[in-house]
């Protein structure tokens, strides 16, 4: 296991040089027996082995690489907590092959390929198990194909963010009227931003690494995220009311640079991808288990966790899906599969 503190500027400079050298000499990777293949995996979340999905996935990946007999042939260095930069910078580095792996929600890649934003539509999924069934029925394939074509990024597998996204604020929220005017942080993603705006909030896009200080300074009135992330990132220290809007069951994507994929020895690549997919399945099981535990832990830390009028929020967000399909007709087949899939 390699979890590395790093100076981002030095990393980017050295990685670019190494990447250039590998591109010029692809045979180096082909000699897997002669040298250990070194990969870099990024996550924006803290280095928490229980509540942070990036670290949980990484630990499962290492376990499955060893199980496949690749522990000595592939070394994966893990960079949590935005060590390699904000997510928008990291996803572009994955596109360029400077960073090999990234564990993050689907939302961030919608900035590269807007069709990915289909998965961010408000109240699209009913649960994570329903999401998995829909993906297995083919809902994920058009998104994966579009991201590979438009972003040079592969989806190794899909996992779960550890719980649905709900609204944590400095005041109670039960209805859209309660949310009116509140500055709620959203991902820098137009679909999620629009969802929160329709729900009634003054939706405020902001990089993940800037949330805590913005809450402290009063720049934000709250944010929307899943319970374990709120717990691991200590956002509960400045906002004490969690409204279970459950407006988004955001899929967790395991992003893999297509440049890295293509320069790997095929035999080594096959074993790596098998381990990576097994790690995603393990992470899904873990995610389902820790959501309730995280909610209980938040309550113990003084957060008021309360139900809200989900139907009122859902009704306000309904036009979003219709407008999205009109703007991006390719999303209709994906949405139809999801809606036809029962949990």
PDB file of C-alpha atoms in Angstrom, residues 16-29 96-97 259-260 263:
ATOM      1  CA  UNK A  16       4.469  14.907 -17.421  1.00  0.00           C
ATOM      2  CA  UNK A  17       8.078  14.018 -18.028  1.00  0.00           C
ATOM      3  CA  UNK A  18       7.514  10.379 -17.121  1.00  0.00           C
ATOM      4  CA  UNK A  19       4.397  10.208 -19.274  1.00  0.00           C
ATOM      5  CA  UNK A  20       6.249  11.637 -22.238  1.00  0.00           C
ATOM      6  CA  UNK A  21       9.004   9.069 -21.803  1.00  0.00           C
ATOM      7  CA  UNK A  22       6.532   6.198 -21.633  1.00  0.00           C
ATOM      8  CA  UNK A  23       4.710   7.370 -24.734  1.00  0.00           C
ATOM      9  CA  UNK A  24       8.021   7.402 -26.574  1.00  0.00           C
ATOM     10  CA  UNK A  25       8.964   3.973 -25.237  1.00  0.00           C
ATOM     11  CA  UNK A  26       5.814   1.824 -24.950  1.00  0.00           C
ATOM     12  CA  UNK A  27       7.860  -1.360 -24.877  1.00  0.00           C
ATOM     13  CA  UNK A  28       8.877  -0.544 -21.320  1.00  0.00           C
ATOM     14  CA  UNK A  29       5.376  -1.370 -20.124  1.00  0.00           C
ATOM     15  CA  UNK A  96      -4.125  13.383 -20.711  1.00  0.00           C
ATOM     16  CA  UNK A  97      -2.682  10.267 -19.053  1.00  0.00           C
ATOM     17  CA  UNK A 259      -3.601   6.307 -22.526  1.00  0.00           C
ATOM     18  CA  UNK A 260      -2.664   4.129 -19.556  1.00  0.00           C
ATOM     19  CA  UNK A 263       0.208   1.242 -23.005  1.00  0.00           C
TER      20      UNK A 263
END
